[in-house]
mmCIF file with all atom_site columns, C-alpha atoms in Angstrom:
data_model
loop_
_atom_site.group_PDB
_atom_site.id
_atom_site.type_symbol
_atom_site.label_atom_id
_atom_site.label_alt_id
_atom_site.label_comp_id
_atom_site.label_asym_id
_atom_site.label_entity_id
_atom_site.label_seq_id
_atom_site.pdbx_PDB_ins_code
_atom_site.Cartn_x
_atom_site.Cartn_y
_atom_site.Cartn_z
_atom_site.occupancy
_atom_site.B_iso_or_equiv
_atom_site.pdbx_formal_charge
_atom_site.auth_seq_id
_atom_site.auth_comp_id
_atom_site.auth_asym_id
_atom_site.auth_atom_id
_atom_site.pdbx_PDB_model_num
ATOM 1  C CA . MET A 1 1  ? 88.843  75.670 181.924 1.00 63.00 ? 3  MET A CA 1
ATOM 2  C CA . GLU A 1 2  ? 90.895  78.630 183.038 1.00 76.00 ? 4  GLU A CA 1
ATOM 3  C CA . LEU A 1 3  ? 91.781  81.209 180.428 1.00 89.00 ? 5  LEU A CA 1
ATOM 4  C CA . SER A 1 4  ? 95.288  82.485 180.923 1.00 91.00 ? 6  SER A CA 1
ATOM 5  C CA . ALA A 1 5  ? 98.231  83.386 178.736 1.00 92.00 ? 7  ALA A CA 1
ATOM 6  C CA . GLU A 1 6  ? 100.223 80.506 180.235 1.00 95.00 ? 8  GLU A CA 1
ATOM 7  C CA . ASN A 1 7  ? 97.490  77.921 179.576 1.00 95.00 ? 9  ASN A CA 1
ATOM 8  C CA . LEU A 1 8  ? 97.113  79.085 175.988 1.00 97.00 ? 10 LEU A CA 1
ATOM 9  C CA . ARG A 1 9  ? 100.894 79.010 175.497 1.00 97.00 ? 11 ARG A CA 1
ATOM 10 C CA . GLU A 1 10 ? 101.190 75.462 176.828 1.00 97.00 ? 12 GLU A CA 1
ATOM 11 C CA . LYS A 1 11 ? 98.314  74.196 174.692 1.00 97.00 ? 13 LYS A CA 1
ATOM 12 C CA . LEU A 1 12 ? 99.625  75.809 171.502 1.00 98.00 ? 14 LEU A CA 1
ATOM 13 C CA . GLN A 1 13 ? 103.123 74.505 172.168 1.00 98.00 ? 15 GLN A CA 1
ATOM 14 C CA . ARG A 1 14 ? 101.903 70.976 172.839 1.00 98.00 ? 16 ARG A CA 1
ATOM 15 C CA . GLU A 1 15 ? 99.300  70.579 170.098 1.00 97.00 ? 17 GLU A CA 1
ATOM 16 C CA . LEU A 1 16 ? 101.122 72.418 167.310 1.00 98.00 ? 18 LEU A CA 1
ATOM 17 C CA . GLU A 1 17 ? 104.528 71.028 168.315 1.00 97.00 ? 19 GLU A CA 1
ATOM 18 C CA . ALA A 1 18 ? 105.685 74.634 168.323 1.00 98.00 ? 20 ALA A CA 1
ATOM 19 C CA . GLU A 1 19 ? 109.311 75.623 168.486 1.00 97.00 ? 21 GLU A CA 1
ATOM 20 C CA . HIS A 1 20 ? 108.404 78.979 170.020 1.00 97.00 ? 22 HIS A CA 1
ATOM 21 C CA . VAL A 1 21 ? 105.180 80.459 171.407 1.00 98.00 ? 23 VAL A CA 1
ATOM 22 C CA . GLU A 1 22 ? 104.524 83.899 172.858 1.00 97.00 ? 24 GLU A CA 1
ATOM 23 C CA . VAL A 1 23 ? 101.144 84.762 174.344 1.00 96.00 ? 25 VAL A CA 1
ATOM 24 C CA . GLU A 1 24 ? 100.371 88.235 175.648 1.00 94.00 ? 26 GLU A CA 1
ATOM 25 C CA . ASP A 1 25 ? 97.219  89.168 177.526 1.00 91.00 ? 27 ASP A CA 1
ATOM 26 C CA . THR A 1 26 ? 96.421  92.512 175.881 1.00 91.00 ? 28 THR A CA 1
ATOM 27 C CA . THR A 1 27 ? 93.395  93.292 178.036 1.00 88.00 ? 29 THR A CA 1
ATOM 28 C CA . LEU A 1 28 ? 93.857  96.573 179.899 1.00 81.00 ? 30 LEU A CA 1
ATOM 29 C CA . ASN A 1 29 ? 93.076  95.034 183.284 1.00 79.00 ? 31 ASN A CA 1
ATOM 30 C CA . ARG A 1 30 ? 94.557  91.606 182.373 1.00 65.00 ? 32 ARG A CA 1
ATOM 31 C CA . CYS A 1 31 ? 91.164  89.913 182.662 1.00 72.00 ? 33 CYS A CA 1
ATOM 32 C CA . ALA A 1 32 ? 92.154  87.278 180.078 1.00 71.00 ? 34 ALA A CA 1
ATOM 33 C CA . CYS A 1 33 ? 89.703  88.161 177.333 1.00 86.00 ? 35 CYS A CA 1
ATOM 34 C CA . SER A 1 34 ? 92.085  89.623 174.749 1.00 93.00 ? 36 SER A CA 1
ATOM 35 C CA . PHE A 1 35 ? 95.289  87.978 173.517 1.00 95.00 ? 37 PHE A CA 1
ATOM 36 C CA . ARG A 1 36 ? 98.099  88.415 171.009 1.00 96.00 ? 38 ARG A CA 1
ATOM 37 C CA . VAL A 1 37 ? 99.990  85.247 170.051 1.00 98.00 ? 39 VAL A CA 1
ATOM 38 C CA . LEU A 1 38 ? 103.070 84.364 168.049 1.00 98.00 ? 40 LEU A CA 1
ATOM 39 C CA . VAL A 1 39 ? 103.421 80.697 167.108 1.00 98.00 ? 41 VAL A CA 1
ATOM 40 C CA . VAL A 1 40 ? 106.460 79.220 165.362 1.00 98.00 ? 42 VAL A CA 1
ATOM 41 C CA . SER A 1 41 ? 105.865 75.690 164.124 1.00 98.00 ? 43 SER A CA 1
ATOM 42 C CA . SER A 1 42 ? 107.111 73.424 161.352 1.00 98.00 ? 44 SER A CA 1
ATOM 43 C CA . LYS A 1 43 ? 103.454 72.364 160.948 1.00 98.00 ? 45 LYS A CA 1
ATOM 44 C CA . PHE A 1 44 ? 103.015 75.680 159.091 1.00 98.00 ? 46 PHE A CA 1
ATOM 45 C CA . GLU A 1 45 ? 105.517 74.711 156.360 1.00 98.00 ? 47 GLU A CA 1
ATOM 46 C CA . GLY A 1 46 ? 103.960 75.027 152.892 1.00 98.00 ? 48 GLY A CA 1
ATOM 47 C CA . LYS A 1 47 ? 100.642 76.318 154.251 1.00 98.00 ? 49 LYS A CA 1
ATOM 48 C CA . PRO A 1 48 ? 99.141  79.702 153.358 1.00 98.00 ? 50 PRO A CA 1
ATOM 49 C CA . LEU A 1 49 ? 98.305  82.149 156.123 1.00 97.00 ? 51 LEU A CA 1
ATOM 50 C CA . LEU A 1 50 ? 94.626  81.211 156.277 1.00 98.00 ? 52 LEU A CA 1
ATOM 51 C CA . GLN A 1 51 ? 95.416  77.520 156.827 1.00 98.00 ? 53 GLN A CA 1
ATOM 52 C CA . ARG A 1 52 ? 97.929  78.406 159.540 1.00 98.00 ? 54 ARG A CA 1
ATOM 53 C CA . HIS A 1 53 ? 95.360  80.511 161.350 1.00 98.00 ? 55 HIS A CA 1
ATOM 54 C CA . ARG A 1 54 ? 92.810  77.720 161.041 1.00 98.00 ? 56 ARG A CA 1
ATOM 55 C CA . LEU A 1 55 ? 95.268  75.330 162.715 1.00 98.00 ? 57 LEU A CA 1
ATOM 56 C CA . VAL A 1 56 ? 95.648  77.753 165.627 1.00 98.00 ? 58 VAL A CA 1
ATOM 57 C CA . ASN A 1 57 ? 91.885  78.324 165.810 1.00 98.00 ? 59 ASN A CA 1
ATOM 58 C CA . ALA A 1 58 ? 91.223  74.568 165.801 1.00 98.00 ? 60 ALA A CA 1
ATOM 59 C CA . CYS A 1 59 ? 93.746  74.100 168.589 1.00 98.00 ? 61 CYS A CA 1
ATOM 60 C CA . LEU A 1 60 ? 91.986  76.750 170.696 1.00 97.00 ? 62 LEU A CA 1
ATOM 61 C CA . ALA A 1 61 ? 88.411  75.881 169.650 1.00 97.00 ? 63 ALA A CA 1
ATOM 62 C CA . GLU A 1 62 ? 87.337  75.422 173.280 1.00 95.00 ? 64 GLU A CA 1
ATOM 63 C CA . GLU A 1 63 ? 88.864  78.723 174.412 1.00 95.00 ? 65 GLU A CA 1
ATOM 64 C CA . LEU A 1 64 ? 88.014  81.058 171.509 1.00 95.00 ? 66 LEU A CA 1
ATOM 65 C CA . PRO A 1 65 ? 84.306  81.492 172.369 1.00 94.00 ? 67 PRO A CA 1
ATOM 66 C CA . HIS A 1 66 ? 85.453  83.063 175.673 1.00 92.00 ? 68 HIS A CA 1
ATOM 67 C CA . ILE A 1 67 ? 88.014  85.390 174.068 1.00 93.00 ? 69 ILE A CA 1
ATOM 68 C CA . HIS A 1 68 ? 86.822  88.789 172.840 1.00 91.00 ? 70 HIS A CA 1
ATOM 69 C CA . ALA A 1 69 ? 89.877  89.750 170.770 1.00 93.00 ? 71 ALA A CA 1
ATOM 70 C CA . PHE A 1 70 ? 92.513  87.433 169.329 1.00 96.00 ? 72 PHE A CA 1
ATOM 71 C CA . GLU A 1 71 ? 95.472  88.493 167.207 1.00 97.00 ? 73 GLU A CA 1
ATOM 72 C CA . GLN A 1 72 ? 97.819  85.852 165.833 1.00 98.00 ? 74 GLN A CA 1
ATOM 73 C CA . LYS A 1 73 ? 101.083 85.713 163.952 1.00 98.00 ? 75 LYS A CA 1
ATOM 74 C CA . THR A 1 74 ? 102.131 82.325 162.583 1.00 98.00 ? 76 THR A CA 1
ATOM 75 C CA . LEU A 1 75 ? 105.620 81.618 161.288 1.00 98.00 ? 77 LEU A CA 1
ATOM 76 C CA . THR A 1 76 ? 107.688 78.654 160.158 1.00 98.00 ? 78 THR A CA 1
ATOM 77 C CA . PRO A 1 77 ? 111.025 78.139 161.941 1.00 98.00 ? 79 PRO A CA 1
ATOM 78 C CA . GLU A 1 78 ? 112.813 79.500 158.850 1.00 97.00 ? 80 GLU A CA 1
ATOM 79 C CA . GLN A 1 79 ? 110.657 82.654 158.821 1.00 97.00 ? 81 GLN A CA 1
ATOM 80 C CA . TRP A 1 80 ? 111.235 83.094 162.570 1.00 97.00 ? 82 TRP A CA 1
ATOM 81 C CA . THR A 1 81 ? 115.014 82.876 162.100 1.00 96.00 ? 83 THR A CA 1
ATOM 82 C CA . ARG A 1 82 ? 114.898 85.490 159.317 1.00 95.00 ? 84 ARG A CA 1
ATOM 83 C CA . GLU A 1 83 ? 112.670 87.785 161.363 1.00 93.00 ? 85 GLU A CA 1
ATOM 84 C CA . ARG A 1 84 ? 114.993 87.687 164.376 1.00 92.00 ? 86 ARG A CA 1
ATOM 85 C CA . GLN A 1 85 ? 117.953 88.621 162.172 1.00 93.00 ? 87 GLN A CA 1
ATOM 86 C CA . LYS A 1 86 ? 116.335 91.922 161.092 1.00 83.00 ? 88 LYS A CA 1
#
């Protein structure tokens, strides 16, 4: 398993049926051990923040033990539309 922003993005998009996914490697030397993600998925509809984060964590259960820092933002498509209009 190769840890990369692109691999994480593809997996999140596929498994969470995400409308939009951004993954940024925030490690200073880009060594793929620290990431910031934004996931927009209708699977988050009606779920509180903790449940949304658990869905993301479950999706990346194989990768998370190898990641030192992980920041996530999870939005529904409606929230994403509102946020982009700001």
